Structure formats: C-alpha cells, structure tokens
Amino acid sequence: MGLFVALGVAAFVMLAMKVANAGISGNGETYTLQAKFDNIGSLKTRAPIKVGGVVIGRVDGIQIHPEEFVPVVSMSIDKTYECQFSDTTSVSILTSGILGEQYLGISPVIASDSAKQSCLGNEVVNQDEMDLDDLFGVESKALKNGDLITDTKSALVLEELIGQFLFNQGSE
C-alpha cells in the first residue's frame, strides 16, 4: 500500500514539473530577450510567449525602466530558437478570447543565414546568392541572449477603448 502512495506522489511531482516547463524544451535551457512597452495591461509573470499559437517560452519578469519609466518585459525563450529571429521581429501583447489571459505573441522575421552564423560566433563566408539584406541594403542581426526587441505593440485595454468610444459618442 505504501509503495502505491509513494509512486502516486512521485507521478504527481513529475507531472507538476512537466506542466511548469510547458512550452520549453525538455532540457529546460532558455535564453533571455527583453522588450519595452508603453502599456502591458494585465500581463503577468509566467504568461506564455507564442509564435503562431505555439508556446516557445514564458514571461520571466516585468520591471519599470529606471530612466524612461516604461515597463520592460524579460522573456525566457527556448534555447532552440536563439539566433533564429531577426532584430526586426515584433512582439505584441495579445489576449486569449474576450476576457482571457494575456500573452506575448511574437511575429517572427527569420534571420538570414549570415546573421545566424554571425550570432552563433561562426565565420561568415561570402555567399553567391543575394538575400533580402543585400537586396534592401540593410544588415539585420539575429537576436541572441540579452538582446532588446524594439518593435512592440502594447496591450489593448478594454476599459480604455470603451471610455474613448463613450467620450467620442458624447462629443457628437
């Protein structure tokens, strides 16, 4: 009898650990990105970070920038995605359903091969093929540990939208 109880407790602990790391690779290795927002709404620590509906990480922390006084969100993202996204990638605060939880949605721009190699510390060899960076005359970088995503879209706060609607209706 005691053996079954011990096995049940062990299974419960393993399940709890698996749920806690949901969306992060089996080895749990992550890298950190940061993003500044004007308004984070009710975004919370441990909120999921999704790409196309697939969880690839979690919100690690939320602080106020000491000089700009705007929220800065720290994100822990699965290590398999390090150096995969370009610095032109954008992050939005989205809501599941009408009144659901808020999460971060990444609209990825895939980094060029040369940007990935440079990010990983490999020597970049000249390519005969032109990529988009060459075509537009810009040099994008791949996002790595500690980088800041600059293209952000803040949360839509339902109360603010209703207030604006009522204010606009009242002025007509």
mmCIF file of C-alpha atoms in Angstrom:
data_model
loop_
_atom_site.group_PDB
_atom_site.id
_atom_site.type_symbol
_atom_site.label_atom_id
_atom_site.label_comp_id
_atom_site.label_asym_id
_atom_site.label_seq_id
_atom_site.Cartn_x
_atom_site.Cartn_y
_atom_site.Cartn_z
ATOM 1 C CA MET A 1 0.000 0.000 0.000
ATOM 2 C CA GLY A 2 2.790 2.417 0.918
ATOM 3 C CA LEU A 3 4.542 1.708 -2.382
ATOM 4 C CA PHE A 4 1.479 2.793 -4.373
ATOM 5 C CA VAL A 5 1.187 6.023 -2.391
ATOM 6 C CA ALA A 6 4.887 6.775 -2.966
ATOM 7 C CA LEU A 7 4.529 6.078 -6.703
ATOM 8 C CA GLY A 8 1.424 8.290 -6.844
ATOM 9 C CA VAL A 9 3.240 11.171 -5.143
ATOM 10 C CA ALA A 10 6.257 10.753 -7.453
ATOM 11 C CA ALA A 11 3.988 10.747 -10.526
ATOM 12 C CA PHE A 12 2.219 13.883 -9.282
ATOM 13 C CA VAL A 13 5.550 15.685 -8.714
ATOM 14 C CA MET A 14 6.780 14.713 -12.190
ATOM 15 C CA LEU A 15 3.516 15.936 -13.741
ATOM 16 C CA ALA A 16 3.762 19.239 -11.852
ATOM 17 C CA MET A 17 7.347 19.733 -13.070
ATOM 18 C CA LYS A 18 6.312 18.968 -16.645
ATOM 19 C CA VAL A 19 3.427 21.472 -16.504
ATOM 20 C CA ALA A 20 5.710 24.140 -15.007
ATOM 21 C CA ASN A 21 8.037 23.865 -18.010
ATOM 22 C CA ALA A 22 5.267 23.564 -20.620
ATOM 23 C CA GLY A 23 6.400 25.021 -23.922
ATOM 24 C CA ILE A 24 10.082 24.876 -23.117
ATOM 25 C CA SER A 25 12.348 22.159 -24.471
ATOM 26 C CA GLY A 26 12.863 19.023 -22.449
ATOM 27 C CA ASN A 27 16.250 20.123 -21.135
ATOM 28 C CA GLY A 28 14.776 23.439 -19.926
ATOM 29 C CA GLU A 29 17.552 25.585 -21.421
ATOM 30 C CA THR A 30 16.413 29.101 -22.287
ATOM 31 C CA TYR A 31 17.797 32.423 -23.382
ATOM 32 C CA THR A 32 16.561 35.876 -22.410
ATOM 33 C CA LEU A 33 15.165 38.668 -24.568
ATOM 34 C CA GLN A 34 13.714 41.964 -23.389
ATOM 35 C CA ALA A 35 11.090 44.334 -24.791
ATOM 36 C CA LYS A 36 9.820 47.788 -23.775
ATOM 37 C CA PHE A 37 6.094 48.553 -23.927
ATOM 38 C CA ASP A 38 4.005 51.673 -23.305
ATOM 39 C CA ASN A 39 1.286 49.660 -21.551
ATOM 40 C CA ILE A 40 1.366 45.994 -20.535
ATOM 41 C CA GLY A 41 -2.284 45.823 -19.426
ATOM 42 C CA SER A 42 -2.656 42.847 -17.090
ATOM 43 C CA LEU A 43 0.282 40.833 -18.443
ATOM 44 C CA LYS A 44 1.726 38.695 -15.668
ATOM 45 C CA THR A 45 4.937 36.851 -14.944
ATOM 46 C CA ARG A 46 4.856 33.271 -16.332
ATOM 47 C CA ALA A 47 2.471 34.325 -19.139
ATOM 48 C CA PRO A 48 3.117 32.282 -22.289
ATOM 49 C CA ILE A 49 5.096 33.551 -25.271
ATOM 50 C CA LYS A 50 3.692 32.204 -28.521
ATOM 51 C CA VAL A 51 4.622 32.072 -32.185
ATOM 52 C CA GLY A 52 1.638 31.112 -34.322
ATOM 53 C CA GLY A 53 -0.158 29.721 -31.263
ATOM 54 C CA VAL A 54 2.760 27.506 -30.187
ATOM 55 C CA VAL A 55 4.275 28.248 -26.768
ATOM 56 C CA ILE A 56 8.035 28.842 -27.071
ATOM 57 C CA GLY A 57 8.687 30.492 -23.715
ATOM 58 C CA ARG A 58 7.380 32.369 -20.699
ATOM 59 C CA VAL A 59 7.475 35.908 -19.309
ATOM 60 C CA ASP A 60 10.304 35.863 -16.778
ATOM 61 C CA GLY A 61 9.862 39.271 -15.174
ATOM 62 C CA ILE A 62 8.383 42.755 -15.508
ATOM 63 C CA GLN A 63 10.190 45.883 -14.320
ATOM 64 C CA ILE A 64 9.997 49.633 -14.841
ATOM 65 C CA HIS A 65 12.876 51.132 -16.843
ATOM 66 C CA PRO A 66 14.694 53.438 -14.372
ATOM 67 C CA GLU A 67 15.116 56.345 -16.812
ATOM 68 C CA GLU A 68 12.229 56.059 -19.271
ATOM 69 C CA PHE A 69 9.601 54.855 -16.740
ATOM 70 C CA VAL A 70 8.085 52.334 -19.143
ATOM 71 C CA PRO A 71 7.513 48.623 -18.491
ATOM 72 C CA VAL A 72 10.326 46.300 -19.578
ATOM 73 C CA VAL A 73 9.350 42.653 -20.022
ATOM 74 C CA SER A 74 12.002 39.931 -19.687
ATOM 75 C CA MET A 75 11.268 36.800 -21.705
ATOM 76 C CA SER A 76 12.727 33.309 -21.278
ATOM 77 C CA ILE A 77 12.612 31.620 -24.667
ATOM 78 C CA ASP A 78 13.506 28.047 -25.569
ATOM 79 C CA LYS A 79 17.230 27.871 -26.425
ATOM 80 C CA THR A 80 16.491 26.135 -29.755
ATOM 81 C CA TYR A 81 15.207 29.491 -31.081
ATOM 82 C CA GLU A 82 18.325 31.511 -30.210
ATOM 83 C CA CYS A 83 19.756 33.261 -33.286
ATOM 84 C CA GLN A 84 16.696 32.259 -35.364
ATOM 85 C CA PHE A 85 14.765 35.557 -35.233
ATOM 86 C CA SER A 86 15.892 38.806 -36.864
ATOM 87 C CA ASP A 87 16.156 42.067 -34.940
ATOM 88 C CA THR A 88 13.150 43.263 -36.985
ATOM 89 C CA THR A 89 10.890 40.739 -35.209
ATOM 90 C CA SER A 90 7.924 42.301 -33.383
ATOM 91 C CA VAL A 91 6.215 41.428 -30.089
ATOM 92 C CA SER A 92 2.568 42.174 -29.242
ATOM 93 C CA ILE A 93 0.562 41.773 -26.064
ATOM 94 C CA LEU A 94 -2.496 39.727 -27.031
ATOM 95 C CA THR A 95 -5.494 38.292 -25.199
ATOM 96 C CA SER A 96 -6.917 34.762 -25.359
ATOM 97 C CA GLY A 97 -10.592 35.337 -26.137
ATOM 98 C CA ILE A 98 -12.510 38.393 -24.959
ATOM 99 C CA LEU A 99 -11.654 38.258 -21.267
ATOM 100 C CA GLY A 100 -8.916 35.606 -21.284
ATOM 101 C CA GLU A 101 -5.340 35.761 -20.079
ATOM 102 C CA GLN A 102 -2.849 37.999 -21.801
ATOM 103 C CA TYR A 103 0.216 36.567 -23.511
ATOM 104 C CA LEU A 104 3.062 37.733 -25.730
ATOM 105 C CA GLY A 105 2.737 36.988 -29.427
ATOM 106 C CA ILE A 106 5.916 37.097 -31.486
ATOM 107 C CA SER A 107 5.608 37.941 -35.179
ATOM 108 C CA PRO A 108 8.909 36.477 -36.295
ATOM 109 C CA VAL A 109 11.139 37.633 -39.080
ATOM 110 C CA ILE A 110 13.537 34.784 -39.773
ATOM 111 C CA ALA A 111 17.176 35.865 -39.620
ATOM 112 C CA SER A 112 19.314 35.486 -42.729
ATOM 113 C CA ASP A 113 21.871 32.678 -42.809
ATOM 114 C CA SER A 114 24.755 35.130 -42.479
ATOM 115 C CA ALA A 115 23.100 36.790 -39.446
ATOM 116 C CA LYS A 116 22.556 33.369 -37.830
ATOM 117 C CA GLN A 117 26.182 32.369 -38.387
ATOM 118 C CA SER A 118 27.448 35.677 -37.014
ATOM 119 C CA CYS A 119 25.170 35.355 -33.973
ATOM 120 C CA LEU A 120 26.448 31.851 -33.261
ATOM 121 C CA GLY A 121 30.039 33.105 -33.463
ATOM 122 C CA ASN A 122 30.834 31.304 -36.697
ATOM 123 C CA GLU A 123 32.819 32.856 -39.507
ATOM 124 C CA VAL A 124 30.544 34.270 -42.188
ATOM 125 C CA VAL A 125 31.575 33.184 -45.652
ATOM 126 C CA ASN A 126 30.672 35.181 -48.749
ATOM 127 C CA GLN A 127 27.621 33.865 -50.494
ATOM 128 C CA ASP A 128 26.987 33.916 -54.196
ATOM 129 C CA GLU A 129 23.255 34.195 -53.567
ATOM 130 C CA MET A 130 21.647 37.504 -52.668
ATOM 131 C CA ASP A 131 19.467 37.591 -49.583
ATOM 132 C CA LEU A 132 16.956 40.253 -48.525
ATOM 133 C CA ASP A 133 19.590 42.165 -46.557
ATOM 134 C CA ASP A 134 21.632 42.635 -49.737
ATOM 135 C CA LEU A 135 18.548 43.495 -51.762
ATOM 136 C CA PHE A 136 17.443 46.292 -49.419
ATOM 137 C CA GLY A 137 20.933 47.424 -48.449
ATOM 138 C CA VAL A 138 20.495 46.774 -44.725
ATOM 139 C CA GLU A 139 22.282 44.489 -42.358
ATOM 140 C CA SER A 140 19.984 42.735 -39.920
ATOM 141 C CA LYS A 141 21.178 40.870 -36.869
ATOM 142 C CA ALA A 142 19.865 37.722 -35.267
ATOM 143 C CA LEU A 143 18.512 38.070 -31.722
ATOM 144 C CA LYS A 144 20.673 36.443 -29.060
ATOM 145 C CA ASN A 145 20.722 36.238 -25.268
ATOM 146 C CA GLY A 146 20.143 39.628 -23.634
ATOM 147 C CA ASP A 147 19.002 41.493 -26.779
ATOM 148 C CA LEU A 148 16.160 44.031 -26.802
ATOM 149 C CA ILE A 149 13.236 43.752 -29.229
ATOM 150 C CA THR A 150 12.380 47.300 -30.277
ATOM 151 C CA ASP A 151 9.236 46.708 -32.367
ATOM 152 C CA THR A 152 6.485 46.257 -29.767
ATOM 153 C CA LYS A 153 2.720 46.686 -29.700
ATOM 154 C CA SER A 154 1.181 47.420 -26.313
ATOM 155 C CA ALA A 155 -1.907 45.828 -24.812
ATOM 156 C CA LEU A 156 -5.366 46.973 -25.810
ATOM 157 C CA VAL A 157 -7.108 47.752 -22.539
ATOM 158 C CA LEU A 158 -10.855 47.176 -22.897
ATOM 159 C CA GLU A 159 -11.773 49.848 -20.347
ATOM 160 C CA GLU A 160 -9.769 52.488 -22.236
ATOM 161 C CA LEU A 161 -11.419 51.553 -25.538
ATOM 162 C CA ILE A 162 -14.901 51.772 -24.010
ATOM 163 C CA GLY A 163 -14.023 55.130 -22.436
ATOM 164 C CA GLN A 164 -12.785 56.510 -25.760
ATOM 165 C CA PHE A 165 -15.913 55.251 -27.520
ATOM 166 C CA LEU A 166 -18.230 56.853 -24.948
ATOM 167 C CA PHE A 167 -16.248 60.103 -24.989
ATOM 168 C CA ASN A 168 -16.413 60.265 -28.796
ATOM 169 C CA GLN A 169 -20.162 59.488 -28.769
ATOM 170 C CA GLY A 170 -20.767 62.213 -26.199
ATOM 171 C CA SER A 171 -18.974 64.870 -28.244
ATOM 172 C CA GLU A 172 -21.127 64.241 -31.343
#
